Short mmCIF file of C-alpha atoms in Angstrom, two decimals:
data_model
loop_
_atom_site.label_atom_id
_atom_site.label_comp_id
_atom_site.label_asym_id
_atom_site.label_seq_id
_atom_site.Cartn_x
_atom_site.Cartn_y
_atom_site.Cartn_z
CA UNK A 1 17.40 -18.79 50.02
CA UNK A 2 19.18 -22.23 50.85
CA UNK A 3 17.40 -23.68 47.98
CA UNK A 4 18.93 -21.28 45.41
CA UNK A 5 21.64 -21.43 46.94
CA UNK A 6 22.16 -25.52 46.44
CA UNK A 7 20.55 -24.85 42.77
CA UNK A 8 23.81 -22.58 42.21
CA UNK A 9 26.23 -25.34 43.61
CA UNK A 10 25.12 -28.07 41.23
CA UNK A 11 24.77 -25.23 38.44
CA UNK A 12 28.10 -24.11 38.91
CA UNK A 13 29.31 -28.09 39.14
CA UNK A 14 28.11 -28.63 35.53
CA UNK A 15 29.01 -25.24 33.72
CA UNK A 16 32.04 -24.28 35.46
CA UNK A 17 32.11 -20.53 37.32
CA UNK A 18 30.02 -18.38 35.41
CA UNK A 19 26.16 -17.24 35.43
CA UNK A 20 24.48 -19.96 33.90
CA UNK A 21 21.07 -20.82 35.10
CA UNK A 22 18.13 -18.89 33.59
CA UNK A 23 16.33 -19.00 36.74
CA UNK A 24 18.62 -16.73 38.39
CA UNK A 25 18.71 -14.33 35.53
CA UNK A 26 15.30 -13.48 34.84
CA UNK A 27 13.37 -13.44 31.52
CA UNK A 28 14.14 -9.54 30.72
CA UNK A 29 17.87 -10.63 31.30
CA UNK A 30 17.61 -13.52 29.01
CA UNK A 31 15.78 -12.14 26.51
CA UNK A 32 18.67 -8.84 25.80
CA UNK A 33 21.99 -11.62 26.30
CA UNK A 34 19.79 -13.45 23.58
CA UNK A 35 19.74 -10.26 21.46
CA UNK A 36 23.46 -10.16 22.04
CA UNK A 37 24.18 -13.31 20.63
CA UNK A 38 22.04 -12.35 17.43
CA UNK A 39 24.15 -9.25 17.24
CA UNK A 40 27.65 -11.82 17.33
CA UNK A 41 26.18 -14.17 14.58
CA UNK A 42 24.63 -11.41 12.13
CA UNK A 43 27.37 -9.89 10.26
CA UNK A 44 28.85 -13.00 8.73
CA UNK A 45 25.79 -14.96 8.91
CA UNK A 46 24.38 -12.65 6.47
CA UNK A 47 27.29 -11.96 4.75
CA UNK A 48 27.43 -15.83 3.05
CA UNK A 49 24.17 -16.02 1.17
CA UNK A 50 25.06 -11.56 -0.01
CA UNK A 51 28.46 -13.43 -1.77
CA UNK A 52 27.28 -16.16 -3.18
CA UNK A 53 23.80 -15.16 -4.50
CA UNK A 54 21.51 -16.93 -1.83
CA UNK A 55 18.28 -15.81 -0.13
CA UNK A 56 19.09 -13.83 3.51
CA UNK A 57 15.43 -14.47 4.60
CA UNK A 58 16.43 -18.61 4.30
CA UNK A 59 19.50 -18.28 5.47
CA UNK A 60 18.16 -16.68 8.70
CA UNK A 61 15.58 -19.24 9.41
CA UNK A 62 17.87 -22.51 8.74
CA UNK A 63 20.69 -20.37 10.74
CA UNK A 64 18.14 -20.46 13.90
CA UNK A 65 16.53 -23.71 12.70
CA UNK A 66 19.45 -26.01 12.82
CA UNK A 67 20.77 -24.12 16.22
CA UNK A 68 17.75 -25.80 17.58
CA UNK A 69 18.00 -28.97 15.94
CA UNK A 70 21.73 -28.68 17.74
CA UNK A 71 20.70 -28.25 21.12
CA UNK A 72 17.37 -30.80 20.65
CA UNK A 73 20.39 -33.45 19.59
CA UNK A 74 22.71 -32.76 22.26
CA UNK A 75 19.99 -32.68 24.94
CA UNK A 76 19.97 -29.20 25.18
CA UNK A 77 23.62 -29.35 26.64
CA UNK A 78 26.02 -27.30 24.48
CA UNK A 79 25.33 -23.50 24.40
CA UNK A 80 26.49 -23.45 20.55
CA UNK A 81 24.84 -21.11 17.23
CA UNK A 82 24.75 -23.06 13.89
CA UNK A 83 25.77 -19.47 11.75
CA UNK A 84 26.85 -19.60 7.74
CA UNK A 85 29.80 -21.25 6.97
CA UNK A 86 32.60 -20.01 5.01
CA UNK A 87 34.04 -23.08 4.13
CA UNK A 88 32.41 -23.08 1.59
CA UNK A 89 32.56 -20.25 -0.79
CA UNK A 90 34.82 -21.78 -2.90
CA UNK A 91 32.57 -24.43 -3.96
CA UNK A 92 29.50 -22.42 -4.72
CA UNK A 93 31.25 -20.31 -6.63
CA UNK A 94 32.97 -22.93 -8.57
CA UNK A 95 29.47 -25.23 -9.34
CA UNK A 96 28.06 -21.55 -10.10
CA UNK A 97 30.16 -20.95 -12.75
CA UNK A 98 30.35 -24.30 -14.32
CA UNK A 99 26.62 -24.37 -14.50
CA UNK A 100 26.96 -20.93 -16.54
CA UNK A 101 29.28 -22.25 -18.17
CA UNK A 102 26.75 -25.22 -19.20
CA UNK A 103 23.69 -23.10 -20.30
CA UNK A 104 22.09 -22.19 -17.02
CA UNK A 105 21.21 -19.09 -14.84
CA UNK A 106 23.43 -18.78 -11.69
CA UNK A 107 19.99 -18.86 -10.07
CA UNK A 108 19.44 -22.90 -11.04
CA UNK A 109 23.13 -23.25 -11.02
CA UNK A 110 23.33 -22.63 -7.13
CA UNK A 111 20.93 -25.06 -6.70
CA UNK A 112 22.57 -27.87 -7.83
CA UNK A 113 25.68 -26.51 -5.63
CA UNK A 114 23.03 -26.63 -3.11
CA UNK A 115 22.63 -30.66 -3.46
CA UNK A 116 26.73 -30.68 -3.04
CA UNK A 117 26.62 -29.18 0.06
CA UNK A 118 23.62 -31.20 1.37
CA UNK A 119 25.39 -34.47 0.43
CA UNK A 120 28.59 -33.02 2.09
CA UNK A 121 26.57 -32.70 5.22
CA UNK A 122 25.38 -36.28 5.04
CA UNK A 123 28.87 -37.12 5.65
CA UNK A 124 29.06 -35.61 8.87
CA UNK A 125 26.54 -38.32 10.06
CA UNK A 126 28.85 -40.98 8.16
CA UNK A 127 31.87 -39.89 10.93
CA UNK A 128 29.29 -39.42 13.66
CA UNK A 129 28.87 -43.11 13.09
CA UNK A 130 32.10 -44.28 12.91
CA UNK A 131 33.59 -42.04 15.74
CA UNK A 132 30.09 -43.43 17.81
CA UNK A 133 31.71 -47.27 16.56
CA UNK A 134 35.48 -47.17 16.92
CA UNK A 135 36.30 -43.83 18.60
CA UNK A 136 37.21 -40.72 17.04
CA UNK A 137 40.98 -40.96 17.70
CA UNK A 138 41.19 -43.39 14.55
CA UNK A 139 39.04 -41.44 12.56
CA UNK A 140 40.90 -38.68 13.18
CA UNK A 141 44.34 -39.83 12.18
CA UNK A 142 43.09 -39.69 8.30
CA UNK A 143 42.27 -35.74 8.71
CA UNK A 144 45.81 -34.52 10.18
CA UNK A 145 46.36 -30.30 10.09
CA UNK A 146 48.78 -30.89 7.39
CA UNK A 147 45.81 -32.12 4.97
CA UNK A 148 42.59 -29.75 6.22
CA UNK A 149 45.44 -27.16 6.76
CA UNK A 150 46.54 -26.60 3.54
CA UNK A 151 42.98 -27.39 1.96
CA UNK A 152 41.99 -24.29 4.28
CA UNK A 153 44.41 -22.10 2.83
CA UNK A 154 43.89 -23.02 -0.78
CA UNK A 155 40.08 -22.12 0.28
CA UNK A 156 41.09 -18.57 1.23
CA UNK A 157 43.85 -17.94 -1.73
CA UNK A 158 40.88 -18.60 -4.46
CA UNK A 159 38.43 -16.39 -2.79
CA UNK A 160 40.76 -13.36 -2.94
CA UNK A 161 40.46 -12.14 -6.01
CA UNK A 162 36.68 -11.80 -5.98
CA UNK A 163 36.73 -9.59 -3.12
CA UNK A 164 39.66 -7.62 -4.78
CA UNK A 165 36.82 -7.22 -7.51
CA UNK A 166 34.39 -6.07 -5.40
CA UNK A 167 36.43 -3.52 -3.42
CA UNK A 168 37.61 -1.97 -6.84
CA UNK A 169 33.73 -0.73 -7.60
CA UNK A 170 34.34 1.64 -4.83
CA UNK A 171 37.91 1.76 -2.91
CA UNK A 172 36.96 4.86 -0.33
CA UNK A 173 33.89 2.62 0.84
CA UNK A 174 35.82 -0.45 0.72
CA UNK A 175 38.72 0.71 2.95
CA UNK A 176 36.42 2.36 5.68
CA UNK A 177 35.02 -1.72 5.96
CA UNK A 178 38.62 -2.56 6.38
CA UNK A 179 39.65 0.21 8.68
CA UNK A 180 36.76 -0.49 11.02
CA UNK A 181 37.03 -4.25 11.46
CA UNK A 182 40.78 -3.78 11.91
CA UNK A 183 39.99 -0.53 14.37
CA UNK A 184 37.82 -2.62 16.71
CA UNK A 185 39.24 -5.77 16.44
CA UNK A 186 42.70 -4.78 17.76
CA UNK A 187 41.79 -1.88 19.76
CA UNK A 188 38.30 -2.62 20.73
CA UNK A 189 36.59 -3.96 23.97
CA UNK A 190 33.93 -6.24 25.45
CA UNK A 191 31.18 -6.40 22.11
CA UNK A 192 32.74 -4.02 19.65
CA UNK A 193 35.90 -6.71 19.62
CA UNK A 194 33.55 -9.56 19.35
CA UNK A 195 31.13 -7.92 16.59
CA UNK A 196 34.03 -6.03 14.23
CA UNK A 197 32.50 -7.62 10.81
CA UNK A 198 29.21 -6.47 11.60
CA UNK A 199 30.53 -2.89 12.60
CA UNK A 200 32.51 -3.16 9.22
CA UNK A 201 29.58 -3.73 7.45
CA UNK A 202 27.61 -0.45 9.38
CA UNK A 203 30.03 1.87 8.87
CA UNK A 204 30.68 1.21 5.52
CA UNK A 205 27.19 1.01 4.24
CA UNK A 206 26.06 4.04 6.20
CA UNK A 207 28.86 6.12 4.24
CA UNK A 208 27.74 4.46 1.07
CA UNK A 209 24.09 5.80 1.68
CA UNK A 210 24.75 8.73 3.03
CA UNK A 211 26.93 9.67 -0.43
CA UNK A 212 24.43 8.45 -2.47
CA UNK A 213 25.92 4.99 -3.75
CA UNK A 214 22.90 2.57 -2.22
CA UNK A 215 19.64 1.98 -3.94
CA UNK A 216 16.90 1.51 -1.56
CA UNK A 217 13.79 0.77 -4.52
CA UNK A 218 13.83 -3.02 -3.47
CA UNK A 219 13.38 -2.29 0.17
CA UNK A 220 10.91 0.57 -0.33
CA UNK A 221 8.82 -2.33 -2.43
CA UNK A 222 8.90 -5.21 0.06
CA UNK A 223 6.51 -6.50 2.52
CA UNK A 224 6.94 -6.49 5.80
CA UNK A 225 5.84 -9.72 6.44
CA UNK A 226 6.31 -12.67 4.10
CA UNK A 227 7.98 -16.39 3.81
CA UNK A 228 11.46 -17.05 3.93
CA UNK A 229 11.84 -20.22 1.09
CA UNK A 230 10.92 -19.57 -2.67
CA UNK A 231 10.44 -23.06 -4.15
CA UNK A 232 12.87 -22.13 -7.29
CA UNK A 233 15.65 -21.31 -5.24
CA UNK A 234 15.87 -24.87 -3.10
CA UNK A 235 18.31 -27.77 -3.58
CA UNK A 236 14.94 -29.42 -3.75
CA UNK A 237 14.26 -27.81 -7.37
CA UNK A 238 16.80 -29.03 -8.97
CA UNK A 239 15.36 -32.42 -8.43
CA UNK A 240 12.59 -32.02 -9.81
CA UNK A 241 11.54 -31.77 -13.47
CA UNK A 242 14.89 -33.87 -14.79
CA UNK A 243 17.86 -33.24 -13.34
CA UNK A 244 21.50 -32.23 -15.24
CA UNK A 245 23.11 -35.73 -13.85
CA UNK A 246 26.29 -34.30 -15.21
CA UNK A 247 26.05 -30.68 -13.34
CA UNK A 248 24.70 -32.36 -9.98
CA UNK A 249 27.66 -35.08 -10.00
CA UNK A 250 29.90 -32.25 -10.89
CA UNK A 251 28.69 -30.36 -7.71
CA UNK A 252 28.89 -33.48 -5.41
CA UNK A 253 32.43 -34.22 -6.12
CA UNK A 254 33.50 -30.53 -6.33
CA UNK A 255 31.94 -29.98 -2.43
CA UNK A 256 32.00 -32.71 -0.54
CA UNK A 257 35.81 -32.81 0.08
CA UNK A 258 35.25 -29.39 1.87
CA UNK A 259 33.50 -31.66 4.74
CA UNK A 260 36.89 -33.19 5.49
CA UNK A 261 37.88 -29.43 6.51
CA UNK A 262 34.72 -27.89 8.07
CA UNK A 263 34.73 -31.02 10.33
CA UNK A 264 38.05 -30.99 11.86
CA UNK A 265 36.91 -26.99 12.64
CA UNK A 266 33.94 -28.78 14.16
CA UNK A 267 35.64 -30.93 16.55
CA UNK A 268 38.13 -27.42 17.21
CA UNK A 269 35.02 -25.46 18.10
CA UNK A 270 33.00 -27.77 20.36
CA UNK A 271 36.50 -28.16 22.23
CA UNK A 272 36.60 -24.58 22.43
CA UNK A 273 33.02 -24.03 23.61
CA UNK A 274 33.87 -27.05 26.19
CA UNK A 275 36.96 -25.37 27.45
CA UNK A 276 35.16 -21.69 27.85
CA UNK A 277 32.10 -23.38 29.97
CA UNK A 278 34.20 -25.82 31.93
CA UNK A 279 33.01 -29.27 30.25
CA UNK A 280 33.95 -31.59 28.37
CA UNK A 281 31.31 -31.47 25.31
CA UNK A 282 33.12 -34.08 23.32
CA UNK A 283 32.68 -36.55 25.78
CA UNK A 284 29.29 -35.61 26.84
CA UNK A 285 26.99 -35.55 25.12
CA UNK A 286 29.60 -36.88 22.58
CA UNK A 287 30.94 -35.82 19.13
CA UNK A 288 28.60 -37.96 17.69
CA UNK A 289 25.68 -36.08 18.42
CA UNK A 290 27.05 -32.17 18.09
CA UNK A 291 28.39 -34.11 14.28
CA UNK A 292 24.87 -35.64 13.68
CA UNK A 293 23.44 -32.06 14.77
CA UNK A 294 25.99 -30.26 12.33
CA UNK A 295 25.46 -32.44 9.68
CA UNK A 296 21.68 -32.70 9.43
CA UNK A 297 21.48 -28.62 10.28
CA UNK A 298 24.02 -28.34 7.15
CA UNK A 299 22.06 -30.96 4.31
CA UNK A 300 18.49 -29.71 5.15
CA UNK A 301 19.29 -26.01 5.34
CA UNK A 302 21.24 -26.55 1.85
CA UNK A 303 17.96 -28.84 0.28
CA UNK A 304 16.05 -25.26 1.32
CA UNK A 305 18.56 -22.74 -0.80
CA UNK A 306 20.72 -21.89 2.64
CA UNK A 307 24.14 -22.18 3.24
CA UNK A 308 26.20 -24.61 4.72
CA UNK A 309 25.88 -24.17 8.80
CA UNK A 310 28.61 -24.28 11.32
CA UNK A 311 29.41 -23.75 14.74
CA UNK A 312 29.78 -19.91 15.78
CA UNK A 313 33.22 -18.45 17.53
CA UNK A 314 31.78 -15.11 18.22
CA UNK A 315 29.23 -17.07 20.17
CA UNK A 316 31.84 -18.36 21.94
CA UNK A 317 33.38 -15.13 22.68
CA UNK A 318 30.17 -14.14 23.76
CA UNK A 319 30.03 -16.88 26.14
CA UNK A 320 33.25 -16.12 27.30
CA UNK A 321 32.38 -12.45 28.10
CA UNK A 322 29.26 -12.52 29.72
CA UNK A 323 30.15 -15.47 31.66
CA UNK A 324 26.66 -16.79 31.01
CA UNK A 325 26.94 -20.52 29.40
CA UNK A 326 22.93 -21.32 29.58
CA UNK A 327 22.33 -22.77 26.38
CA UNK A 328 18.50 -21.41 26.73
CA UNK A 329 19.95 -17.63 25.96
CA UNK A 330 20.96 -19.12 22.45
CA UNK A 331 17.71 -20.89 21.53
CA UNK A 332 16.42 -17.02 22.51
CA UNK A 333 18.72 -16.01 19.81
CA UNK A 334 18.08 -19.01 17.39
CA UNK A 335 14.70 -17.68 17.84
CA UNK A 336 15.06 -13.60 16.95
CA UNK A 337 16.67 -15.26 13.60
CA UNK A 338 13.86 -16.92 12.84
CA UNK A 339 11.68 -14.39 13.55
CA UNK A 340 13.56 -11.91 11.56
CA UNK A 341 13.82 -14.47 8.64
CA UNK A 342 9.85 -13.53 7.87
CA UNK A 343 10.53 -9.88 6.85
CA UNK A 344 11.00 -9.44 3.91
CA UNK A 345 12.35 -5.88 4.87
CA UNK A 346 15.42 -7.06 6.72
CA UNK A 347 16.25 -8.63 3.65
CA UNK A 348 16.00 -6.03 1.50
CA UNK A 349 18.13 -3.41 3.32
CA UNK A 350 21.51 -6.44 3.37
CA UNK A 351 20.82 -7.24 -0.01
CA UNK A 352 20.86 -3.43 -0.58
CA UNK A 353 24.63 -3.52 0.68
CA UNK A 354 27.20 -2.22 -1.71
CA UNK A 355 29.33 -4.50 -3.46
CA UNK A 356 32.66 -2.42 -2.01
CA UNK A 357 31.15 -2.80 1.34
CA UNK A 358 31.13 -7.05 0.70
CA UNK A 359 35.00 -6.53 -0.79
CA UNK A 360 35.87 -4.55 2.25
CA UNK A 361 34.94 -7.09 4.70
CA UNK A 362 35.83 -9.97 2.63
CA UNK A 363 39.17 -9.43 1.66
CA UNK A 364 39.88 -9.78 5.51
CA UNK A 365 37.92 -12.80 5.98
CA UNK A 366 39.29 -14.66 3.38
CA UNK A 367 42.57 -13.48 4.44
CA UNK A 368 41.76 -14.68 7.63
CA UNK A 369 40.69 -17.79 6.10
CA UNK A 370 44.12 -18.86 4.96
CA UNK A 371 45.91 -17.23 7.97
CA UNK A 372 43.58 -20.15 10.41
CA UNK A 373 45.12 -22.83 8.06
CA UNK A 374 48.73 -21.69 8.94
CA UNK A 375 47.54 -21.24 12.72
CA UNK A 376 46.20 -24.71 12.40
CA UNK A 377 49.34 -26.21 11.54
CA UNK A 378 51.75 -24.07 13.60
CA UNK A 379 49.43 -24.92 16.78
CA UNK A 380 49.22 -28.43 15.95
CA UNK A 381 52.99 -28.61 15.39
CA UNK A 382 52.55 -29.97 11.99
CA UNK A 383 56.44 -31.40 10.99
CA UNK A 384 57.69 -29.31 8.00
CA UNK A 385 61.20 -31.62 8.17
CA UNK A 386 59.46 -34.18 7.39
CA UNK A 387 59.50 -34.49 3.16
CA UNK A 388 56.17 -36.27 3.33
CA UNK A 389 54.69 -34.07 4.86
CA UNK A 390 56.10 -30.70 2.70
CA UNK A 391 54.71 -32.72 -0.20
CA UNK A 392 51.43 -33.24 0.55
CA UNK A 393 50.98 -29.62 1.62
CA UNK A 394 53.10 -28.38 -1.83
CA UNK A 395 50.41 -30.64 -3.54
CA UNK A 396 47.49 -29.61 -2.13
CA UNK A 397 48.23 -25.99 -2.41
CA UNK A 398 49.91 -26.10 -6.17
CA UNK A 399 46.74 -28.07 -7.44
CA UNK A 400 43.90 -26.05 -5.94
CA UNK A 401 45.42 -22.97 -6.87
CA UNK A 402 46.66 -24.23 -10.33
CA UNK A 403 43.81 -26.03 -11.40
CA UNK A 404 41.34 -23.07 -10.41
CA UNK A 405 43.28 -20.57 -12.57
CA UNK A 406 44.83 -22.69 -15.31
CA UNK A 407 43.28 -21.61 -18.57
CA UNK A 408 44.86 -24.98 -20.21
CA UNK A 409 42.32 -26.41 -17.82
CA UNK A 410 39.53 -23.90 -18.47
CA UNK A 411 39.58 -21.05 -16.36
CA UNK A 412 38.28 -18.02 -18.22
CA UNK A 413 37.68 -14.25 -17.25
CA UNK A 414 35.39 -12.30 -19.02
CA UNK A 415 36.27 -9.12 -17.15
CA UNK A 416 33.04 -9.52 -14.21
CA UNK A 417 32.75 -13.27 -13.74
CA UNK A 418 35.82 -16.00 -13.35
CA UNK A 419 34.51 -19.24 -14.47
CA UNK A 420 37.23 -21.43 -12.71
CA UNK A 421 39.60 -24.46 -14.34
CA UNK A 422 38.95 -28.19 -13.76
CA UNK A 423 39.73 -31.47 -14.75
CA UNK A 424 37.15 -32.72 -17.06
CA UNK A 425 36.38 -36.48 -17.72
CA UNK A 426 33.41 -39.08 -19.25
CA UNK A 427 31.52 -40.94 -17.51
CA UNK A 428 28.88 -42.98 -20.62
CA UNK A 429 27.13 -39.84 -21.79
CA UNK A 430 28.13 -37.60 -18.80
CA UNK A 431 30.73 -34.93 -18.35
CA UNK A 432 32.20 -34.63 -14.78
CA UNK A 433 34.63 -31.49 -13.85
CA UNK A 434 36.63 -32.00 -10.55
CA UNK A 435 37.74 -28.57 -9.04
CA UNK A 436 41.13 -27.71 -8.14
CA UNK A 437 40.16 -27.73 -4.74
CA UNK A 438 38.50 -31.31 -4.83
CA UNK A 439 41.48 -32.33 -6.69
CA UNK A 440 43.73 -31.27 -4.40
CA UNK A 441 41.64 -32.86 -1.17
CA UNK A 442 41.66 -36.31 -2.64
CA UNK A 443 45.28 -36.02 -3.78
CA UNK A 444 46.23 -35.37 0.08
CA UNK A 445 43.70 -37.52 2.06
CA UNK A 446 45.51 -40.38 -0.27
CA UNK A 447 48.86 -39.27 0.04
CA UNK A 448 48.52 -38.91 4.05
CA UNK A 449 47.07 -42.36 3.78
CA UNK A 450 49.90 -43.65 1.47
CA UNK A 451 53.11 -42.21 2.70
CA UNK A 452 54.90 -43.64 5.36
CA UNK A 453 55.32 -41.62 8.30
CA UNK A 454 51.42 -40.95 9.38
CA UNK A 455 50.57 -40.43 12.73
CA UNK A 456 47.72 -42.59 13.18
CA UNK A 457 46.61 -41.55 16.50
CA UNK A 458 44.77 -37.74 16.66
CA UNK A 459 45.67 -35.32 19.24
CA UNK A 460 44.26 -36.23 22.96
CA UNK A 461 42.78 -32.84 23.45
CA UNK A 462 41.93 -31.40 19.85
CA UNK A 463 42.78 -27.61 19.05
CA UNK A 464 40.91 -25.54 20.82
CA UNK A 465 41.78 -22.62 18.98
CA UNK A 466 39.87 -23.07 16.25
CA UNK A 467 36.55 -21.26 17.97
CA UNK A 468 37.45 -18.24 15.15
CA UNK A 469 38.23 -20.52 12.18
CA UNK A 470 36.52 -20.76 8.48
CA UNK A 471 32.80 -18.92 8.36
CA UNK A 472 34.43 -16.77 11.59
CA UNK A 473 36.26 -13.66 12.27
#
């Protein structure tokens, strides 16, 4: 009794005051708060590769493969989920449509967007490094709120009117999504407020089958059993039998300046996690290694047709509920997602999922998107007296949004598909198209650089509201 006792003590020492060791929990215990944590991560997890055109089944498995890469990395220290990331939306869709717009099938043309978003996670290991080397204050001091800020809200602005689109196939389903992640996330308690997207998603696609507006063929034909990757729809492919050199640059440049954002919401989110469990994660076991786990989760889950990972609020809020911080119960759930990732089943009932459903619960996400760049800056007490620093927000937002929708600069609606502007140059016998949004993140990483006025030195304890940020509701 003693013993346990003591066990508790130097439990309690390391994770703060909650229930945290396994051992006192029992496997039954561990194995329904894993279950739980699945439940959190689901409804946006799946909702990323249903928007942009992705496989669910390999989004699953990378989802619970690079959560535990994460905790192998960290030492098994940090009770975090690696879920889909938001953050990038805007980019797929963008090297989607120029690929279309160069002769290829949005099926090959996602792969090359796939590359982008592998080589943007490669540069989370490039500031693991350098924070590792000289400390991540200075680091820091390049990425302020009022540059991944307004990048974040430019993000959320172009996403809009695709979800606008989708909604408008079917407005009655499309507003019960709304109502109910609005219903439970204001009013709700304990899991419902923690899970509204996937109770969104529920509600709305049990209406839509129960009036008739699903088709259930594809999931009446699937197996129940079957693997997860399909060779043709990897980052890999696109390697392989000659390469567009002009589309895959195009992607690169187009994605990678979305990695400036997603990892300032890193560094937000493991403070978070820290500050719900009592520690002090960035410290120990140091941002270094929850980057290097990001980052390598992100580029091979992308070279394998998944999204772009990223650390999971409603995890957090999860944590934060049940008061248990053992990082075991969310290998448990890394686990059930891989597991899940090999029926071919599951997939077929969420690819199933209206297109109003998707519109429903995406025109509050990418609301919400756009709202967590304004929180970021208000929380961070961004300086809007400051001229330099209204122009490099004005900037960033005026040339993401004006470049994505200028048709002097190529953007062209057909009535279904937006194939967004750019800014098209030579390179020898190669055409490369910058997005607005890369456009606009260069501009204001230089102009934060350039201006005088920068604070040099980022904040001693970093946000640590940003546990609910881009990929998150």
């Amino acid at each position: 009794m003693s013993e346990n006792k003591e066990k508790n003590v130097n439990a309690a020492e390391t994770y703060g005051e909650g229930i945290y060791d396994a051992r006192t929990l029992g496997t039954p215990k561990m194995l329904i708060l894993g279950l739980q944590h699945l439940f959190a991560m689901f409804g946006a997890t799946v909702l990323v590769p249903i928007i942009t055109g992705l496989s669910v089944s390999t989004t699953l498995l990378f989802a619970g493969l690079a959560t535990l890469f994460m905790h192998l990395v960290t030492n098994g220290k940090v009770p975090v989920f690696l879920g889909s990331s938001f953050a990038f939306l805007g980019g797929y869709a963008t090297v989607k449509a120029a690929g279309v717009a160069m002769g290829y099938t949005e099926e090959v043309s996602l792969t090359y967007a796939c590359l982008g978003v592998a080589c943007a996670g490669l540069v989370y290991l490039v500031l693991a490094l350098i924070c590792k080397t000289v400390g991540s204050k200075k680091v820091m001091g390049f990425f302020p709120p009022v540059v991944t800020g307004p990048i974040i809200i430019a993000i959320g602005l172009i996403l809009a009117p695709s979800a606008l689109n989708n909604c408008a196939t079917n407005w009655p389903i499309a507003l019960v999504a709304i109502a109910v992640v609005i219903i439970c996330n204001i009013w709700g308690k304990g899991m419902i407020k923690i899970v509204p997207i996937l109770l969104g998603v529920i509600a709305s696609y049990v209406l839509a089958a129960v009036t008739g507006n699903v088709d259930f063929t594809a999931v009446k034909e699937a197996a129940w059993i079957g693997l997860p990757v399909a060779w043709n729809r990897t980052g890999l492919s696109a390697l392989t039998g000659g390469a567009d050199a002009s589309l895959l640059i195009t992607a690169i440049v187009t994605i990678v300046p979305i990695a400036f954002a997603t990892m300032m919401e890193h560094i937000g989110d493991i403070s978070a996690i820290g500050g719900t469990v009592g520690r002090n994660f960035i410290e120990d076991p140091g941002l270094h290694r929850t980057l290097i786990g990001d980052g390598i989760g992100t580029a091979i889950a992308s070279l394998f047709g998944a999204p772009a990972n990223t650390t999971y609020g409603e995890n957090t809020g999860v944590l934060a509920l049940t008061k248990v911080y053992d990082p075991r119960v969310i290998r448990f759930a890394a686990i059930y997602a891989v597991i899940l990732s090999f029926c071919p089943k599951v997939a077929g009932i969420i690819e199933a999922m209206p297109a109003a459903t998707i519109g429903g619960v995406s025109i509050i996400l990418y609301g919400m998107i756009s709202a967590i760049g304004i929180r970021n800056m208000v929380e961070n007490k961004t300086d809007f007296q400051q001229s330099r620093n209204v122009i490099i927000a004005a900037l960033i937002i005026g040339l993401a949004i004006g470049i994505n929708f200028s048709t002097a600069l190529g953007c062209v609606y057909d009535g279904s598909t937006t194939i967004a502007g750019g800014i098209s140059f030579m390179i020898g016998s190669m055409e490369i198209k910058l997005s607005g949004l890369a456009v606009a993140s260069i501009v204001g990483i230089l102009l934060n650089a350039i201006l005088p006025g920068r604070d040099k030195a980022f904040a001693e304890n970093p946000d640590e509201t940003l546990a609910s940020s881009l990929g998150k509701y």
